[in-house]
Every structure is written in C-alpha cells, then in structure tokens.
Coordinates of C-alpha atoms in Angstrom, one line a residue:
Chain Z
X1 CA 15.3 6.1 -30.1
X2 CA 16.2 5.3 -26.5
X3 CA 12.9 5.8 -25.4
X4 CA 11.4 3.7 -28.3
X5 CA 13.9 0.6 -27.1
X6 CA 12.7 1.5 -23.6
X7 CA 8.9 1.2 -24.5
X8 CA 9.1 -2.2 -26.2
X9 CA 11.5 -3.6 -23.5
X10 CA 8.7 -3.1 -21.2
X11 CA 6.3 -4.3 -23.1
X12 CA 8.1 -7.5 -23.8
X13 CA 8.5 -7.4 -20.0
X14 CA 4.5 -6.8 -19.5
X15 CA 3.5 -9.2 -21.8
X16 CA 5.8 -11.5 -19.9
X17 CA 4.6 -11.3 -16.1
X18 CA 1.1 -11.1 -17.8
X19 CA 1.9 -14.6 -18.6
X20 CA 2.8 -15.3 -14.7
X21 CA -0.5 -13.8 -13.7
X22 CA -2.4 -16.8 -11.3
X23 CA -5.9 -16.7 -10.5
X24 CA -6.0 -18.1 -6.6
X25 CA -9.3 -19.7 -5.8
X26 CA -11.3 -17.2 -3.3
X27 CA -13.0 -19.9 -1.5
X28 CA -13.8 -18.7 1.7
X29 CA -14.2 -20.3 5.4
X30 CA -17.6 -20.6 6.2
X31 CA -18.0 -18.2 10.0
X32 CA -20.9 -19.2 11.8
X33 CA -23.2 -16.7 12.7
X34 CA -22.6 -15.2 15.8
X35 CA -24.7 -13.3 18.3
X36 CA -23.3 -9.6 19.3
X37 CA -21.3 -10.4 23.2
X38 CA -22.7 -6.7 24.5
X39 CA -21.2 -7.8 28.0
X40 CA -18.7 -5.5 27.3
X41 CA -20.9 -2.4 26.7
X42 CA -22.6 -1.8 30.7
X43 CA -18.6 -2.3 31.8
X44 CA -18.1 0.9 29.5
X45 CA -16.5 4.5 30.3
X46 CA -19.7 6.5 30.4
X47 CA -17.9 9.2 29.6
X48 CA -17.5 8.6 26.2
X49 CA -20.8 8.1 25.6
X50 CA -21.1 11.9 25.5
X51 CA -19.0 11.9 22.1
X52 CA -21.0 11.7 19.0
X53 CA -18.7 8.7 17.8
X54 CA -20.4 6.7 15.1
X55 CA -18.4 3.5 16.3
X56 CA -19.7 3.8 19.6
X57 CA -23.3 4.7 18.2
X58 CA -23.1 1.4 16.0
X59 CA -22.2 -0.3 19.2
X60 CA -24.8 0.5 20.7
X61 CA -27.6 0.9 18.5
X62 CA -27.0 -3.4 17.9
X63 CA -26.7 -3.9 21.4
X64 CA -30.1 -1.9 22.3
X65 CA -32.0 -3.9 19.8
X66 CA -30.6 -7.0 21.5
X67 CA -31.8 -5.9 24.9
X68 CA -35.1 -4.6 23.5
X69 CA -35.5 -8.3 21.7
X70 CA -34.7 -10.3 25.2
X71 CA -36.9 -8.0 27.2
X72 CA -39.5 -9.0 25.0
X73 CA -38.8 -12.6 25.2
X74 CA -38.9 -12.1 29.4
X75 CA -42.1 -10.3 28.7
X76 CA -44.0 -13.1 26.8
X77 CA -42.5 -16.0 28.9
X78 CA -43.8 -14.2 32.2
X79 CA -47.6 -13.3 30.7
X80 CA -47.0 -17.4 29.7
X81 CA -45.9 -18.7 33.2
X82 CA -49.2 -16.2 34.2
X83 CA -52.2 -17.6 32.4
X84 CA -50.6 -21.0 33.1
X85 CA -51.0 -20.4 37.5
X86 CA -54.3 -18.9 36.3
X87 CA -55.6 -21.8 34.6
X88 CA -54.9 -24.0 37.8
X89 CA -56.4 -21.8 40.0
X90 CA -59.1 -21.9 38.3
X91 CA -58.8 -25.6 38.0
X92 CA -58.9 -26.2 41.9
X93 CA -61.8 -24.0 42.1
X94 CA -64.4 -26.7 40.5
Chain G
X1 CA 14.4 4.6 -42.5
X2 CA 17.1 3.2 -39.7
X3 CA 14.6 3.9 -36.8
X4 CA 11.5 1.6 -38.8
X5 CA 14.0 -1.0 -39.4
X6 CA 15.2 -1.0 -35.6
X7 CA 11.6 -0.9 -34.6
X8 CA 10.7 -3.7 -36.5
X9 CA 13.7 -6.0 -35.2
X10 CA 12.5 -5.0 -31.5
X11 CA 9.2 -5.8 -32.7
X12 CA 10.2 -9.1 -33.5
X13 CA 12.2 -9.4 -30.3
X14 CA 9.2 -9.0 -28.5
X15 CA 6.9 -11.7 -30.5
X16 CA 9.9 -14.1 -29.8
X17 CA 10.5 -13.4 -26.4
X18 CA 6.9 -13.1 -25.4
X19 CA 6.1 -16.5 -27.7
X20 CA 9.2 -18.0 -25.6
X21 CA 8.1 -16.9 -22.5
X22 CA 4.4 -18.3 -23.2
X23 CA 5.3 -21.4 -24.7
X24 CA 8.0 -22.7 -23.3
X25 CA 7.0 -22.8 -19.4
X26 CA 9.8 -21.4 -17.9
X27 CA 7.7 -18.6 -16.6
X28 CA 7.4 -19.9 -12.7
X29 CA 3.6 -19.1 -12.1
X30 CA 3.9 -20.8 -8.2
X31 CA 2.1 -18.2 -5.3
X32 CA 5.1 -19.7 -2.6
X33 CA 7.8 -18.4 -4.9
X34 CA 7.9 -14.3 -4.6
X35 CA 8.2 -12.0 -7.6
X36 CA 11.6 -10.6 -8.4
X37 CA 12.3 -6.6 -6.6
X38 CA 12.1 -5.4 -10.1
X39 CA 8.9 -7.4 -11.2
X40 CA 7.5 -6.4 -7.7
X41 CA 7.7 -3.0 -8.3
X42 CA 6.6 -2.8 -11.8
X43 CA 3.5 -4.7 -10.7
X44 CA 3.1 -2.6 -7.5
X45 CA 3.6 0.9 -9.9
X46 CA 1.1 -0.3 -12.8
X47 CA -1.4 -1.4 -9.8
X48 CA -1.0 2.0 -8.2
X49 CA -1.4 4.3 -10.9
X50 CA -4.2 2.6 -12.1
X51 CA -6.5 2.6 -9.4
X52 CA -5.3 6.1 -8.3
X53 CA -6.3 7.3 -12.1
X54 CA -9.4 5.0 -12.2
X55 CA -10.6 6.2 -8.9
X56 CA -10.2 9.9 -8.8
X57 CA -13.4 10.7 -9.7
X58 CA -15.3 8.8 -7.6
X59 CA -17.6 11.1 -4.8
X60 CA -17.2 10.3 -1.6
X61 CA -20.5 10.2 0.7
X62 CA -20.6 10.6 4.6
X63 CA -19.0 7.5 5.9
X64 CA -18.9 8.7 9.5
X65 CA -22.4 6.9 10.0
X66 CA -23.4 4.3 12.8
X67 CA -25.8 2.1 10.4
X68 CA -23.3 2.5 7.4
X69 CA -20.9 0.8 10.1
X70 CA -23.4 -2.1 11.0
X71 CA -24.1 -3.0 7.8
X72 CA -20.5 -2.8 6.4
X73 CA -19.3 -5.0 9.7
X74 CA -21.4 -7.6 9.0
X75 CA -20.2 -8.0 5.3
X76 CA -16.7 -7.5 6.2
X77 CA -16.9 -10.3 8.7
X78 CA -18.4 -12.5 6.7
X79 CA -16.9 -11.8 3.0
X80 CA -13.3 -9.8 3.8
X81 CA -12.2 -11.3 7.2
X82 CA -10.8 -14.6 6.0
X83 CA -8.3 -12.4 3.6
X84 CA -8.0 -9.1 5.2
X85 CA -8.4 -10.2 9.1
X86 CA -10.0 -8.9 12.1
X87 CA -8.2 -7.4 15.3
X88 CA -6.8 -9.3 17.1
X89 CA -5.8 -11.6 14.5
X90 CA -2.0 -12.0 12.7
X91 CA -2.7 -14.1 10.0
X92 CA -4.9 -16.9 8.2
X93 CA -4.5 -19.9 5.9
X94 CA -5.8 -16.9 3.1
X95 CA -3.3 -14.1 4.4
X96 CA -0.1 -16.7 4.6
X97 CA -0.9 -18.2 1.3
X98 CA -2.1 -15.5 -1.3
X99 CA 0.4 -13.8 -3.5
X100 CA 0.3 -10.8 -3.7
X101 CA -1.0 -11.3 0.1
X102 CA -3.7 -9.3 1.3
X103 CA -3.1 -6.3 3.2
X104 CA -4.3 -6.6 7.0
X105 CA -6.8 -3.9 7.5
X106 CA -7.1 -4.2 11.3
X107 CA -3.7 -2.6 11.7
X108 CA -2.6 0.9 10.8
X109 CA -0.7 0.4 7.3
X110 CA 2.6 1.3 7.3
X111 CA 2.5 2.5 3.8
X112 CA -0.7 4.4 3.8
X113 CA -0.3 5.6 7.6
X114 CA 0.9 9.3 6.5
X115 CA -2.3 9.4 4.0
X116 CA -4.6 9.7 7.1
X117 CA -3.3 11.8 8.5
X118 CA -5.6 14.8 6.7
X119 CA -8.8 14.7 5.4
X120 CA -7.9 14.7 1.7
X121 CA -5.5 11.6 1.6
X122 CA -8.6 10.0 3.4
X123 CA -10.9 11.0 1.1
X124 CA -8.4 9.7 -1.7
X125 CA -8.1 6.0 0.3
X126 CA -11.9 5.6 0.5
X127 CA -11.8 6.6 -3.3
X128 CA -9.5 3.6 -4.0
X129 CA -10.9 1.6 -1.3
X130 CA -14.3 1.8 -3.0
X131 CA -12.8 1.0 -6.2
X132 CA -11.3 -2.0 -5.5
X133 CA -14.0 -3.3 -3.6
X134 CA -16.3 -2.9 -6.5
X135 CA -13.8 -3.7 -9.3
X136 CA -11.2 -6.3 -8.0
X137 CA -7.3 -6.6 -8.8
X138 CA -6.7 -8.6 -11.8
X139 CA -4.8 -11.5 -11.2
X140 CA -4.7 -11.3 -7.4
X141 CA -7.0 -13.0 -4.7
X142 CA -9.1 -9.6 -4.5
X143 CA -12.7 -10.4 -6.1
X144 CA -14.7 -7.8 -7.8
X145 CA -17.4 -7.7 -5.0
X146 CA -19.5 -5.1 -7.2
X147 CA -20.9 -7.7 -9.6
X148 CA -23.2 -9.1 -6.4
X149 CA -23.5 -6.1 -4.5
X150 CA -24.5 -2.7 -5.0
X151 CA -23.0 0.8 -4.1
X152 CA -24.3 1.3 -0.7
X153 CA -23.1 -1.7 0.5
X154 CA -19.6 -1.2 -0.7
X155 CA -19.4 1.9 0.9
X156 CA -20.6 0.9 4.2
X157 CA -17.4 -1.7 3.9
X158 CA -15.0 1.4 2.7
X159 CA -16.8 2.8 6.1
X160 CA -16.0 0.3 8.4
X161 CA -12.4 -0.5 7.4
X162 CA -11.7 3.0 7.9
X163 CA -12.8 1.9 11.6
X164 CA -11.6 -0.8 11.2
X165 CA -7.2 0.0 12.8
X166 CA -9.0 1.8 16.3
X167 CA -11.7 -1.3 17.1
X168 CA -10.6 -3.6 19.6
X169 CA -11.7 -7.7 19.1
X170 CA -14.5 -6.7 21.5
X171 CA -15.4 -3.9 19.3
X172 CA -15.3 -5.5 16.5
X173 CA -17.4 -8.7 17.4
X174 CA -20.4 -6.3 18.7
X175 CA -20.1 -4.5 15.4
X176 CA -19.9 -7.6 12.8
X177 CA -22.5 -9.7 14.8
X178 CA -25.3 -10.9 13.3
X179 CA -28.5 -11.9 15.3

C-alpha cells in the first residue's frame, strides 16, 4: 500500500515538473571560419612526435596539407613572375 | 476493496493536482530561477538512468583516430562550442544562461572524472555521449543533432571531446580550423 501511495506521489510530482519543462531556443553564434595557426607546430617537442598520438597526428596531418597548399601557391606565383621576365626579354629583343 | 477505493482517491489527487498545477500557472517555468534539491535530483536520476539504459547497447568503434578527430573538431567548433566551450574558455552567453547549463567539456568533469579512469567507464561515456549527441535531452538546450547528421559524424564528435580536457587553446584551434 505504501508503495502504491509512493508510486502516484511521484507521478503527480512527474506530471508536475513535466509541466515546468522549457524549451530554450538553440540559436547559435555564428564563428567565422578560421584558418589552422600551425605556428605553434615547428616550435614543437620533437620528441613527442615519436608517439603514435592521434591528437598530435590530427595536428599535423591539417597542418601538412596547409603547407603543402602554400607551397603550391609559392610555386605558381614564381613560374608566374617567370614567364612574365620572359616575355620582356623577349620584348627588348625586337 | 479498501486498497481500489484508496487508489482511486489518489487517482483523483493526482488529476487535481496535476490539473492545478497545469492550469493555474503557479508552476515557475523561468531558466534564471534553479530547480528545487529534490526536483534537481529527480530530474538528474530520471535523466541518468535513461540514457545509461537507452545507451548500453550501443558498439563502440575506434575513436583513437587522427581524421575521426579532424572531422569531429570542426563540428564541435562550429555546432557544440557556443554551449559546451573550448579551452581556454569559462563561460558564454549559452553556458551562463541555459538551465539545466551545459556541462563544459574542455575541463575534466568532476563527476565523471573516476569514470576515465579505465577503459570500461570510457567505453560507457562514449556510449552516452553518442547517445545524446544523436538523440538530445528533452526539455533542455541539448539538440538531437542525429536528425541532420549521420553516425560517423557523431562519433568523430564523441571522439574529439574525449580529447577534448588534454588540448590546449592552441591545440584546439589547429584541430577545429577550417581552411
């Protein structure tokens, strides 16, 4: 009998904060997009680049691909400023 | 005989006093004014055991995994940050305001501290960890992120706030960074 009373006070209870239950609004702040700051990673311990850590692995997987994609970019703008001396050599020639 | 009739006056108890409590307006529903200890911990209790029971099952893959970490960074940053912070950070206009508040997952939780410790409580965090991700909390701030993104995604998230206590701000800005 106890444990009948017991049961239904509860559920008077649940029913009751069930009725207090607010829904908050998940709007979020906007972040901008920012680019990885891999500064950080050539003033490293290269010591514990010998561990087979997946954070450090993360880290460094992003930060090659950043590298790889400025290298690139050096690449294409040097192969640019080249054909462009070219061009006026070749211009003072005629 | 006695017990039906006593039922039946709690019965009615109940339709009266949850009628009241609907009704009337009494109920304060405001996030700025804290539950009562006792309504605290029956919330707290039915929350628990419910995700702990609805969780169980659930198979936990290999989280220790570099791209699982990249790809969970970025979506924490940009989806979980504003609730759940980042290091370095003690609060937000999300974390201050929301009731319940969201737990700060760039610090070691107090209350779930001694269930890292072993293998098996961590197991049984990334368990509930995935299922809240995917499913929500009713009647909280947390969303039910699974309706928009699938599986692998949620557990590169469960991944990366497993990370998430040890990462430094510098740490964490390489990881979450998006080019």
């Amino acid at each position: 009998m106890k444990n009948v009373s017991k049961i239904l006070l509860t559920s008077i209870l649940t029913v009751g904060i069930a009725a207090t239950a607010t829904a908050h609004d998940a709007k979020m702040h906007m972040k901008k997009p920012q680019k990885a700051d891999c500064t950080v990673m050539d003033k490293m311990d290269k010591d514990k680049m010998m561990k087979k850590d997946p954070v450090l692995m993360a880290m460094m997987k992003k930060c090659m691909k950043q590298k790889m994609g400025k290298m690139k970019l050096q690449h294409k703008e040097m192969s640019e400023k080249h054909n462009h001396n070219e061009g006026a050599e070749e211009g003072q020639h005629h | 005989m006695n017990i039906i009739k006593t039922l039946l006056v709690l019965a009615i108890i109940a339709v009266i006093g949850a009628g009241t409590m609907i009704y009337s307006g009494i109920v304060n529903v405001a996030a700025d004014e804290p539950h009562s200890a006792m309504v605290y911990w029956m919330l707290e209790q039915t929350r628990e055991n419910s995700i702990a029971k609805a969780s169980k099952d659930i198979k936990v893959p290999n989280l220790e995994d570099a791209d699982l970490l990249l790809s969970g960074g970025a979506d924490y940053n940009f989806m979980c940050a504003s609730c759940h912070l980042q290091p370095g950070q003690k609060e937000s206009d999300m974390s201050v305001g929301l009731y319940p508040s969201p737990p700060n997952f760039a610090v070691e939780n107090d209350e779930h501290s001694h269930e890292s410790n072993n293998n098996e409580d961590k197991s049984a965090e990334a368990k509930k960890h995935f299922w809240v991700i995917k499913h929500g909390i009713k009647a909280s701030g947390m969303p039910a992120w699974g309706k928009t993104h699938d599986d692998k995604r949620i557990w590169a998230m469960v991944a990366f706030i497993q990370k998430l206590p040890e990462l430094t701000p510098e740490q964490y800005q390489i990881l979450t960074a998006v080019e």
